[in-house]
PDB file of C-alpha atoms and ligand atoms in Angstrom:
ATOM      1  CA  MET E  13     -32.420 -77.055-150.132  1.00 65.00           C
ATOM      2  CA  ALA E  14     -36.101 -78.043-149.765  1.00 71.00           C
ATOM      3  CA  ARG E  15     -37.760 -78.196-146.326  1.00 88.00           C
ATOM      4  CA  MET E  16     -37.961 -81.632-144.783  1.00 97.00           C
ATOM      5  CA  LEU E  17     -41.607 -81.422-144.260  1.00 98.00           C
ATOM      6  CA  GLU E  18     -44.170 -78.931-145.523  1.00 98.00           C
ATOM      7  CA  VAL E  19     -47.918 -79.277-144.717  1.00 98.00           C
ATOM      8  CA  ASN E  20     -49.632 -76.911-146.995  1.00 98.00           C
ATOM      9  CA  ASN E  21     -53.352 -75.931-146.238  1.00 98.00           C
ATOM     10  CA  ILE E  22     -54.690 -79.285-145.707  1.00 98.00           C
ATOM     11  CA  PHE E  23     -58.377 -79.924-145.176  1.00 98.00           C
ATOM     12  CA  CYS E  24     -59.467 -83.448-143.917  1.00 98.00           C
ATOM     13  CA  SER E  25     -62.731 -84.940-142.812  1.00 97.00           C
ATOM     14  CA  TYR E  26     -64.018 -88.102-141.245  1.00 97.00           C
ATOM     15  CA  ASP E  27     -67.224 -89.433-142.991  1.00 94.00           C
ATOM     16  CA  HIS E  28     -67.763 -86.100-144.585  1.00 93.00           C
ATOM     17  CA  VAL E  29     -67.471 -84.232-141.341  1.00 96.00           C
ATOM     18  CA  PRO E  30     -64.672 -81.683-141.761  1.00 96.00           C
ATOM     19  CA  VAL E  31     -62.000 -81.701-138.986  1.00 97.00           C
ATOM     20  CA  LEU E  32     -58.923 -79.881-140.413  1.00 98.00           C
ATOM     21  CA  HIS E  33     -59.715 -76.632-141.968  1.00 98.00           C
ATOM     22  CA  GLY E  34     -56.602 -75.597-143.696  1.00 97.00           C
ATOM     23  CA  ILE E  35     -53.612 -76.553-141.522  1.00 98.00           C
ATOM     24  CA  SER E  36     -50.215 -75.309-142.662  1.00 98.00           C
ATOM     25  CA  LEU E  37     -46.940 -76.188-140.872  1.00 98.00           C
ATOM     26  CA  HIS E  38     -43.239 -76.968-141.733  1.00 98.00           C
ATOM     27  CA  VAL E  39     -40.304 -78.763-140.108  1.00 98.00           C
ATOM     28  CA  GLU E  40     -36.808 -78.214-141.080  1.00 97.00           C
ATOM     29  CA  GLU E  41     -34.150 -80.857-140.847  1.00 97.00           C
ATOM     30  CA  GLY E  42     -32.801 -81.250-137.347  1.00 96.00           C
ATOM     31  CA  GLU E  43     -35.663 -79.482-135.568  1.00 97.00           C
ATOM     32  CA  ILE E  44     -37.882 -80.579-132.802  1.00 97.00           C
ATOM     33  CA  VAL E  45     -41.344 -79.107-133.641  1.00 98.00           C
ATOM     34  CA  ALA E  46     -44.506 -79.446-131.222  1.00 97.00           C
ATOM     35  CA  ILE E  47     -48.043 -79.565-132.290  1.00 97.00           C
ATOM     36  CA  LEU E  48     -50.083 -78.442-129.216  1.00 95.00           C
ATOM     37  CA  GLY E  49     -53.807 -78.060-128.505  1.00 91.00           C
ATOM     38  CA  ALA E  50     -56.696 -79.401-126.407  1.00 89.00           C
ATOM     39  CA  ASN E  51     -58.549 -82.579-126.912  1.00 90.00           C
ATOM     40  CA  GLY E  52     -60.239 -83.067-130.377  1.00 93.00           C
ATOM     41  CA  ALA E  53     -58.331 -80.064-131.892  1.00 94.00           C
ATOM     42  CA  GLY E  54     -57.071 -82.194-134.754  1.00 96.00           C
ATOM     43  CA  LYS E  55     -53.588 -82.937-133.757  1.00 96.00           C
ATOM     44  CA  SER E  56     -53.630 -86.668-134.259  1.00 96.00           C
ATOM     45  CA  THR E  57     -55.628 -86.174-137.577  1.00 97.00           C
ATOM     46  CA  THR E  58     -52.673 -83.983-138.625  1.00 98.00           C
ATOM     47  CA  MET E  59     -50.146 -86.644-137.808  1.00 98.00           C
ATOM     48  CA  ARG E  60     -52.188 -89.390-139.344  1.00 97.00           C
ATOM     49  CA  THR E  61     -52.337 -87.527-142.682  1.00 98.00           C
ATOM     50  CA  ILE E  62     -48.615 -86.939-142.684  1.00 98.00           C
ATOM     51  CA  ALA E  63     -48.025 -90.510-142.130  1.00 97.00           C
ATOM     52  CA  GLY E  64     -50.376 -91.511-144.900  1.00 97.00           C
ATOM     53  CA  LEU E  65     -53.209 -93.213-143.060  1.00 96.00           C
ATOM     54  CA  MET E  66     -55.449 -90.693-144.316  1.00 96.00           C
ATOM     55  CA  HIS E  67     -55.286 -88.314-147.244  1.00 97.00           C
ATOM     56  CA  PRO E  68     -56.135 -84.675-147.459  1.00 97.00           C
ATOM     57  CA  GLU E  69     -59.156 -83.610-149.576  1.00 97.00           C
ATOM     58  CA  SER E  70     -57.316 -80.514-150.446  1.00 97.00           C
ATOM     59  CA  GLY E  71     -53.876 -79.146-149.823  1.00 98.00           C
ATOM     60  CA  SER E  72     -50.588 -81.141-149.870  1.00 98.00           C
ATOM     61  CA  VAL E  73     -47.962 -82.750-147.671  1.00 98.00           C
ATOM     62  CA  SER E  74     -44.511 -82.713-149.042  1.00 98.00           C
ATOM     63  CA  PHE E  75     -41.381 -84.376-147.723  1.00 98.00           C
ATOM     64  CA  CYS E  76     -37.912 -83.479-148.977  1.00 96.00           C
ATOM     65  CA  GLY E  77     -39.424 -81.780-151.921  1.00 95.00           C
ATOM     66  CA  GLU E  78     -41.656 -84.546-153.048  1.00 96.00           C
ATOM     67  CA  ASP E  79     -45.414 -84.460-152.819  1.00 97.00           C
ATOM     68  CA  ILE E  80     -46.497 -87.482-150.578  1.00 97.00           C
ATOM     69  CA  SER E  81     -50.033 -86.601-149.977  1.00 97.00           C
ATOM     70  CA  LYS E  82     -51.478 -89.388-152.072  1.00 96.00           C
ATOM     71  CA  LYS E  83     -49.080 -92.066-150.908  1.00 97.00           C
ATOM     72  CA  PRO E  84     -50.010 -94.998-148.710  1.00 96.00           C
ATOM     73  CA  ALA E  85     -48.634 -95.273-145.213  1.00 95.00           C
ATOM     74  CA  PHE E  86     -46.177 -98.212-146.195  1.00 92.00           C
ATOM     75  CA  GLU E  87     -44.505 -96.190-148.852  1.00 94.00           C
ATOM     76  CA  ILE E  88     -44.272 -93.124-146.626  1.00 95.00           C
ATOM     77  CA  ILE E  89     -42.262 -95.231-144.114  1.00 93.00           C
ATOM     78  CA  LYS E  90     -39.903 -96.156-146.866  1.00 92.00           C
ATOM     79  CA  HIS E  91     -39.383 -92.375-147.667  1.00 94.00           C
ATOM     80  CA  GLY E  92     -38.198 -92.004-144.116  1.00 96.00           C
ATOM     81  CA  ILE E  93     -41.143 -90.975-142.049  1.00 97.00           C
ATOM     82  CA  SER E  94     -42.079 -93.201-139.010  1.00 96.00           C
ATOM     83  CA  TYR E  95     -45.160 -92.625-137.019  1.00 95.00           C
ATOM     84  CA  VAL E  96     -45.598 -93.610-133.329  1.00 94.00           C
ATOM     85  CA  PRO E  97     -49.275 -93.397-132.669  1.00 92.00           C
ATOM     86  CA  GLU E  98     -51.223 -92.239-129.559  1.00 87.00           C
ATOM     87  CA  GLY E  99     -51.487 -94.869-127.051  1.00 79.00           C
ATOM     88  CA  ARG E 100     -48.459 -96.835-127.690  1.00 72.00           C
ATOM     89  CA  ARG E 101     -50.223 -99.765-129.693  1.00 81.00           C
ATOM     90  CA  LEU E 102     -47.540-102.409-128.941  1.00 89.00           C
ATOM     91  CA  PHE E 103     -48.089-105.912-129.682  1.00 91.00           C
ATOM     92  CA  SER E 104     -48.899-106.754-126.107  1.00 90.00           C
ATOM     93  CA  LYS E 105     -48.199-110.619-126.166  1.00 95.00           C
ATOM     94  CA  LEU E 106     -45.032-110.083-127.992  1.00 95.00           C
ATOM     95  CA  THR E 107     -41.682-109.536-126.283  1.00 96.00           C
ATOM     96  CA  VAL E 108     -39.800-106.205-126.443  1.00 96.00           C
ATOM     97  CA  ARG E 109     -37.396-107.774-128.783  1.00 96.00           C
ATOM     98  CA  GLU E 110     -40.246-109.024-131.086  1.00 96.00           C
ATOM     99  CA  ASN E 111     -41.904-105.591-131.164  1.00 96.00           C
ATOM    100  CA  LEU E 112     -38.583-104.011-132.071  1.00 96.00           C
ATOM    101  CA  GLU E 113     -38.078-106.547-134.841  1.00 95.00           C
ATOM    102  CA  LEU E 114     -41.497-105.588-136.319  1.00 93.00           C
ATOM    103  CA  GLY E 115     -40.460-101.975-136.475  1.00 92.00           C
ATOM    104  CA  ALA E 116     -37.815-102.921-139.144  1.00 91.00           C
ATOM    105  CA  PHE E 117     -40.202-105.213-141.007  1.00 84.00           C
ATOM    106  CA  SER E 118     -38.933-103.855-144.439  1.00 82.00           C
ATOM    107  CA  VAL E 119     -35.247-104.836-143.530  1.00 87.00           C
ATOM    108  CA  THR E 120     -34.631-108.552-144.752  1.00 88.00           C
ATOM    109  CA  ASP E 121     -30.876-108.803-143.278  1.00 93.00           C
ATOM    110  CA  LYS E 122     -31.222-110.304-139.779  1.00 93.00           C
ATOM    111  CA  ASN E 123     -27.766-108.960-138.971  1.00 95.00           C
ATOM    112  CA  VAL E 124     -28.978-105.387-139.750  1.00 95.00           C
ATOM    113  CA  VAL E 125     -31.913-105.898-137.641  1.00 96.00           C
ATOM    114  CA  ALA E 126     -29.930-107.093-134.701  1.00 96.00           C
ATOM    115  CA  GLN E 127     -27.541-104.390-135.044  1.00 96.00           C
ATOM    116  CA  ARG E 128     -30.346-101.850-134.818  1.00 96.00           C
ATOM    117  CA  ILE E 129     -31.773-103.417-131.776  1.00 97.00           C
ATOM    118  CA  GLU E 130     -28.383-103.244-130.049  1.00 96.00           C
ATOM    119  CA  GLU E 131     -28.478 -99.387-130.972  1.00 94.00           C
ATOM    120  CA  MET E 132     -31.842 -99.231-129.321  1.00 94.00           C
ATOM    121  CA  TYR E 133     -30.730-100.984-126.181  1.00 95.00           C
ATOM    122  CA  GLU E 134     -28.054 -98.306-126.017  1.00 93.00           C
ATOM    123  CA  LEU E 135     -30.618 -95.571-126.169  1.00 91.00           C
ATOM    124  CA  PHE E 136     -32.986 -97.009-123.892  1.00 92.00           C
ATOM    125  CA  PRO E 137     -31.047 -99.484-121.464  1.00 92.00           C
ATOM    126  CA  ILE E 138     -34.193-100.470-119.684  1.00 92.00           C
ATOM    127  CA  LEU E 139     -35.440-102.240-122.972  1.00 94.00           C
ATOM    128  CA  LYS E 140     -32.294-104.391-122.852  1.00 95.00           C
ATOM    129  CA  ASP E 141     -33.192-105.586-119.357  1.00 94.00           C
ATOM    130  CA  ARG E 142     -36.847-106.114-120.506  1.00 93.00           C
ATOM    131  CA  SER E 143     -35.944-107.677-123.929  1.00 94.00           C
ATOM    132  CA  GLY E 144     -37.534-111.101-123.290  1.00 95.00           C
ATOM    133  CA  GLN E 145     -40.587-109.694-121.416  1.00 94.00           C
ATOM    134  CA  THR E 146     -43.894-109.333-123.063  1.00 95.00           C
ATOM    135  CA  ALA E 147     -44.966-105.759-123.726  1.00 93.00           C
ATOM    136  CA  GLU E 148     -48.175-105.987-121.640  1.00 92.00           C
ATOM    137  CA  THR E 149     -46.124-106.753-118.466  1.00 93.00           C
ATOM    138  CA  MET E 150     -44.178-103.520-118.675  1.00 91.00           C
ATOM    139  CA  SER E 151     -44.957-100.071-117.090  1.00 87.00           C
ATOM    140  CA  GLY E 152     -46.462 -97.414-119.061  1.00 86.00           C
ATOM    141  CA  GLY E 153     -43.093 -95.625-119.272  1.00 86.00           C
ATOM    142  CA  GLU E 154     -41.283 -98.722-120.465  1.00 89.00           C
ATOM    143  CA  GLN E 155     -43.989 -99.288-123.034  1.00 91.00           C
ATOM    144  CA  GLN E 156     -43.655 -95.822-124.387  1.00 90.00           C
ATOM    145  CA  MET E 157     -39.878 -96.263-124.621  1.00 91.00           C
ATOM    146  CA  CYS E 158     -40.483 -99.455-126.606  1.00 94.00           C
ATOM    147  CA  ALA E 159     -42.964 -97.739-128.883  1.00 94.00           C
ATOM    148  CA  ILE E 160     -40.440 -94.924-129.587  1.00 94.00           C
ATOM    149  CA  ALA E 161     -37.663 -97.588-130.113  1.00 95.00           C
ATOM    150  CA  ARG E 162     -39.976 -99.647-132.561  1.00 95.00           C
ATOM    151  CA  GLY E 163     -40.502 -96.296-134.518  1.00 95.00           C
ATOM    152  CA  LEU E 164     -36.831 -95.694-134.749  1.00 96.00           C
ATOM    153  CA  MET E 165     -36.122 -99.283-135.991  1.00 96.00           C
ATOM    154  CA  SER E 166     -36.898 -98.265-139.612  1.00 94.00           C
ATOM    155  CA  ARG E 167     -34.270 -95.555-139.326  1.00 94.00           C
ATOM    156  CA  PRO E 168     -36.502 -92.587-140.075  1.00 96.00           C
ATOM    157  CA  LYS E 169     -35.261 -89.184-141.155  1.00 97.00           C
ATOM    158  CA  LEU E 170     -38.395 -87.792-139.441  1.00 98.00           C
ATOM    159  CA  ILE E 171     -40.211 -89.320-136.395  1.00 97.00           C
ATOM    160  CA  LEU E 172     -43.756 -88.406-135.587  1.00 97.00           C
ATOM    161  CA  LEU E 173     -44.466 -88.865-131.874  1.00 96.00           C
ATOM    162  CA  ASP E 174     -48.109 -88.596-130.819  1.00 95.00           C
ATOM    163  CA  GLU E 175     -48.673 -87.783-127.243  1.00 91.00           C
ATOM    164  CA  LEU E 176     -45.857 -89.517-125.479  1.00 87.00           C
ATOM    165  CA  SER E 177     -47.060 -88.372-122.085  1.00 86.00           C
ATOM    166  CA  LEU E 178     -50.321 -89.929-122.419  1.00 84.00           C
ATOM    167  CA  GLY E 179     -51.144 -92.042-119.274  1.00 80.00           C
ATOM    168  CA  LEU E 180     -47.778 -91.461-117.664  1.00 82.00           C
ATOM    169  CA  GLN E 181     -47.223 -90.168-114.251  1.00 82.00           C
ATOM    170  CA  PRO E 182     -45.704 -86.732-114.124  1.00 82.00           C
ATOM    171  CA  SER E 183     -42.109 -87.866-112.995  1.00 81.00           C
ATOM    172  CA  LEU E 184     -42.144 -90.092-116.081  1.00 82.00           C
ATOM    173  CA  VAL E 185     -43.332 -87.567-118.569  1.00 85.00           C
ATOM    174  CA  GLU E 186     -40.112 -85.713-118.271  1.00 84.00           C
ATOM    175  CA  ARG E 187     -38.024 -88.841-118.631  1.00 83.00           C
ATOM    176  CA  VAL E 188     -39.722 -89.829-121.764  1.00 84.00           C
ATOM    177  CA  LEU E 189     -39.477 -86.417-123.211  1.00 86.00           C
ATOM    178  CA  GLU E 190     -35.895 -86.173-122.461  1.00 86.00           C
ATOM    179  CA  THR E 191     -35.370 -89.029-124.792  1.00 89.00           C
ATOM    180  CA  VAL E 192     -36.530 -86.780-127.543  1.00 93.00           C
ATOM    181  CA  GLY E 193     -33.314 -84.685-127.275  1.00 92.00           C
ATOM    182  CA  GLU E 194     -31.334 -87.992-127.547  1.00 91.00           C
ATOM    183  CA  ILE E 195     -33.218 -88.909-130.718  1.00 93.00           C
ATOM    184  CA  ARG E 196     -32.387 -85.575-132.274  1.00 94.00           C
ATOM    185  CA  LYS E 197     -28.634 -86.064-131.338  1.00 93.00           C
ATOM    186  CA  ARG E 198     -28.786 -89.244-133.426  1.00 92.00           C
ATOM    187  CA  GLY E 199     -29.759 -87.114-136.463  1.00 94.00           C
ATOM    188  CA  VAL E 200     -33.523 -87.814-136.490  1.00 96.00           C
ATOM    189  CA  THR E 201     -35.837 -84.806-136.983  1.00 97.00           C
ATOM    190  CA  VAL E 202     -38.955 -84.770-134.610  1.00 97.00           C
ATOM    191  CA  LEU E 203     -42.485 -83.635-134.919  1.00 98.00           C
ATOM    192  CA  LEU E 204     -44.298 -84.217-131.713  1.00 97.00           C
ATOM    193  CA  VAL E 205     -48.027 -83.681-130.507  1.00 96.00           C
ATOM    194  CA  GLU E 206     -48.435 -82.922-126.892  1.00 92.00           C
ATOM    195  CA  GLN E 207     -51.124 -81.817-124.548  1.00 87.00           C
ATOM    196  CA  MET E 208     -48.424 -81.120-121.834  1.00 87.00           C
ATOM    197  CA  VAL E 209     -47.776 -77.714-123.472  1.00 90.00           C
ATOM    198  CA  GLN E 210     -45.122 -76.355-120.985  1.00 90.00           C
ATOM    199  CA  GLU E 211     -43.119 -79.686-120.876  1.00 90.00           C
ATOM    200  CA  ALA E 212     -43.249 -79.940-124.780  1.00 92.00           C
ATOM    201  CA  LEU E 213     -42.100 -76.379-125.265  1.00 94.00           C
ATOM    202  CA  GLU E 214     -39.265 -76.942-122.913  1.00 93.00           C
ATOM    203  CA  ILE E 215     -37.796 -79.483-125.346  1.00 94.00           C
ATOM    204  CA  ALA E 216     -38.951 -78.151-128.769  1.00 96.00           C
ATOM    205  CA  ASP E 217     -37.526 -75.526-130.919  1.00 97.00           C
ATOM    206  CA  ARG E 218     -40.809 -74.196-132.354  1.00 97.00           C
ATOM    207  CA  GLY E 219     -44.481 -75.011-131.989  1.00 97.00           C
ATOM    208  CA  TYR E 220     -47.967 -74.697-133.438  1.00 97.00           C
ATOM    209  CA  VAL E 221     -50.993 -74.465-131.483  1.00 95.00           C
ATOM    210  CA  ILE E 222     -54.162 -76.059-133.089  1.00 95.00           C
ATOM    211  CA  GLN E 223     -57.681 -75.162-132.193  1.00 95.00           C
ATOM    212  CA  THR E 224     -60.653 -76.827-133.891  1.00 95.00           C
ATOM    213  CA  GLY E 225     -58.679 -77.688-137.131  1.00 97.00           C
ATOM    214  CA  ARG E 226     -56.856 -74.431-137.500  1.00 97.00           C
ATOM    215  CA  VAL E 227     -53.430 -73.154-136.418  1.00 97.00           C
ATOM    216  CA  VAL E 228     -54.183 -70.232-133.928  1.00 95.00           C
ATOM    217  CA  HIS E 229     -50.593 -69.615-132.588  1.00 95.00           C
ATOM    218  CA  GLU E 230     -47.133 -70.406-134.024  1.00 97.00           C
ATOM    219  CA  GLY E 231     -43.676 -69.321-133.128  1.00 97.00           C
ATOM    220  CA  THR E 232     -40.487 -70.326-131.518  1.00 98.00           C
ATOM    221  CA  ALA E 233     -40.806 -72.273-128.106  1.00 97.00           C
ATOM    222  CA  GLU E 234     -39.758 -69.234-126.277  1.00 96.00           C
ATOM    223  CA  GLU E 235     -42.435 -67.015-127.970  1.00 96.00           C
ATOM    224  CA  LEU E 236     -45.046 -69.488-127.144  1.00 96.00           C
ATOM    225  CA  LEU E 237     -44.104 -69.926-123.565  1.00 94.00           C
ATOM    226  CA  ASN E 238     -44.138 -66.169-122.995  1.00 94.00           C
ATOM    227  CA  SER E 239     -47.390 -65.566-124.919  1.00 93.00           C
ATOM    228  CA  ASP E 240     -50.022 -64.634-122.424  1.00 90.00           C
ATOM    229  CA  GLU E 241     -52.810 -66.042-124.643  1.00 88.00           C
ATOM    230  CA  VAL E 242     -51.018 -69.467-124.839  1.00 87.00           C
ATOM    231  CA  ARG E 243     -50.260 -69.479-121.040  1.00 88.00           C
ATOM    232  CA  LYS E 244     -53.813 -68.533-120.153  1.00 85.00           C
ATOM    233  CA  ALA E 245     -55.388 -71.110-122.600  1.00 82.00           C
ATOM    234  CA  TYR E 246     -53.077 -74.063-122.170  1.00 80.00           C
ATOM    235  CA  MET E 247     -50.925 -73.772-119.195  1.00 77.00           C
ATOM    236  CA  GLY E 248     -53.653 -72.680-116.844  1.00 72.00           C
ATOM    237  CA  MET E 249     -51.728 -69.603-115.876  1.00 66.00           C
TER     238      MET E 249
HETATM  239  N1  LIG H 311     -61.871 -92.128-136.698  1.00 86.22           N
HETATM  240  C1  LIG H 311     -62.550 -91.085-136.438  1.00 86.22           C
HETATM  241  N2  LIG H 311     -63.825 -90.988-136.948  1.00 86.22           N
HETATM  242  C2  LIG H 311     -64.736 -89.953-136.756  1.00 86.22           C
HETATM  243  N3  LIG H 311     -64.391 -88.773-136.215  1.00 86.22           N
HETATM  244  C3  LIG H 311     -62.969 -88.744-135.618  1.00 86.22           C
HETATM  245  C4  LIG H 311     -62.063 -89.875-135.819  1.00 86.22           C
HETATM  246  N4  LIG H 311     -60.977 -89.558-135.152  1.00 86.22           N
HETATM  247  C5  LIG H 311     -61.129 -88.333-134.774  1.00 86.22           C
HETATM  248  N5  LIG H 311     -62.266 -87.910-135.059  1.00 86.22           N
HETATM  249  C6  LIG H 311     -62.729 -86.559-134.690  1.00 86.22           C
HETATM  250  O1  LIG H 311     -61.840 -85.558-135.359  1.00 86.22           O
HETATM  251  C7  LIG H 311     -61.554 -84.456-134.398  1.00 86.22           C
HETATM  252  C8  LIG H 311     -60.063 -84.259-134.191  1.00 86.22           C
HETATM  253  O2  LIG H 311     -59.537 -85.563-133.545  1.00 86.22           O
HETATM  254  P1  LIG H 311     -58.136 -85.708-133.259  1.00 86.22           P
HETATM  255  O3  LIG H 311     -57.949 -87.213-132.954  1.00 86.22           O
HETATM  256  O4  LIG H 311     -57.330 -85.424-134.419  1.00 86.22           O
HETATM  257  O5  LIG H 311     -57.839 -84.869-132.152  1.00 86.22           O
HETATM  258  P2  LIG H 311     -56.643 -84.620-131.104  1.00 86.22           P
HETATM  259  O6  LIG H 311     -56.311 -83.103-131.215  1.00 86.22           O
HETATM  260  O7  LIG H 311     -55.555 -85.589-131.393  1.00 86.22           O
HETATM  261  O8  LIG H 311     -57.222 -84.978-129.719  1.00 86.22           O
HETATM  262  P3  LIG H 311     -56.682 -85.630-128.356  1.00 86.22           P
HETATM  263  O9  LIG H 311     -55.870 -84.707-127.664  1.00 86.22           O
HETATM  264  O10 LIG H 311     -57.888 -85.974-127.723  1.00 86.22           O
HETATM  265  O11 LIG H 311     -55.883 -86.914-128.981  1.00 86.22           O
HETATM  266  C9  LIG H 311     -62.446 -84.783-133.120  1.00 86.22           C
HETATM  267  O12 LIG H 311     -63.604 -84.082-133.204  1.00 86.22           O
HETATM  268  C10 LIG H 311     -62.683 -86.261-133.188  1.00 86.22           C
HETATM  269  O13 LIG H 311     -63.890 -86.480-132.589  1.00 86.22           O
HETATM  270 MG1  LIG H 312     -54.771 -87.101-130.422  1.00 86.22          MG
END
């Protein structure tokens, strides 16, 4: 069986400034995989490239055996990859429910959309209580859950979660990261980006550490958690 996601030696630039210098990684169906690294390492660029928001200059991205490197973002969503970008990016003046509806924009059957929203309320009960509230009036943690739920509304096979912990107080980080396990239980494979290295490795199966556009460490979560180099550089130990 083909790997779910295979990123093979991708090089990417912004305005001719190279940022990714040959990133390779893979994700198997059912896994939770973490991309770790400091600010500016190229984590979001890797995610944006997988999601089709930018295209690699060389190298390839394949999903379930098909090369998707040159496909536009809207087609990649249809293939079953959903991207929850850094910083939540909800429609702040729209309600929770309206934000969720937009996550299923390609579904025309209103009953199907309503059914999926109910599933999201089951997964995140707080969103049900807040369903008529505008996104901007919710707490950071609630907004993050709404962003994840919106990403799940297209029923992805693989969800890309970019820095769920950003701007959240420590007690909320754990709660939001716990939902990642719930997502997997529902049959969705997860690739996530985190700066909270320890917390991310506690929920992930495997991880990749990126530094200035290159993978510098990779291994099982346990291997990375026990690596002196990783602990020193990213966990302040
Ligand atoms: N739109 C852009 N235009 C030009 N340069 C960019 C753009 N986005 C990112 N970069 C640069 O590309 C490099 C990698 O950025 P990227 O956003 O992928 O890093 P990151 O690992 O996600 O960092 P962070 O942890 O801060 O989110 C950085 O040097 C950044 O300044
Ligand atoms: Mg980023």
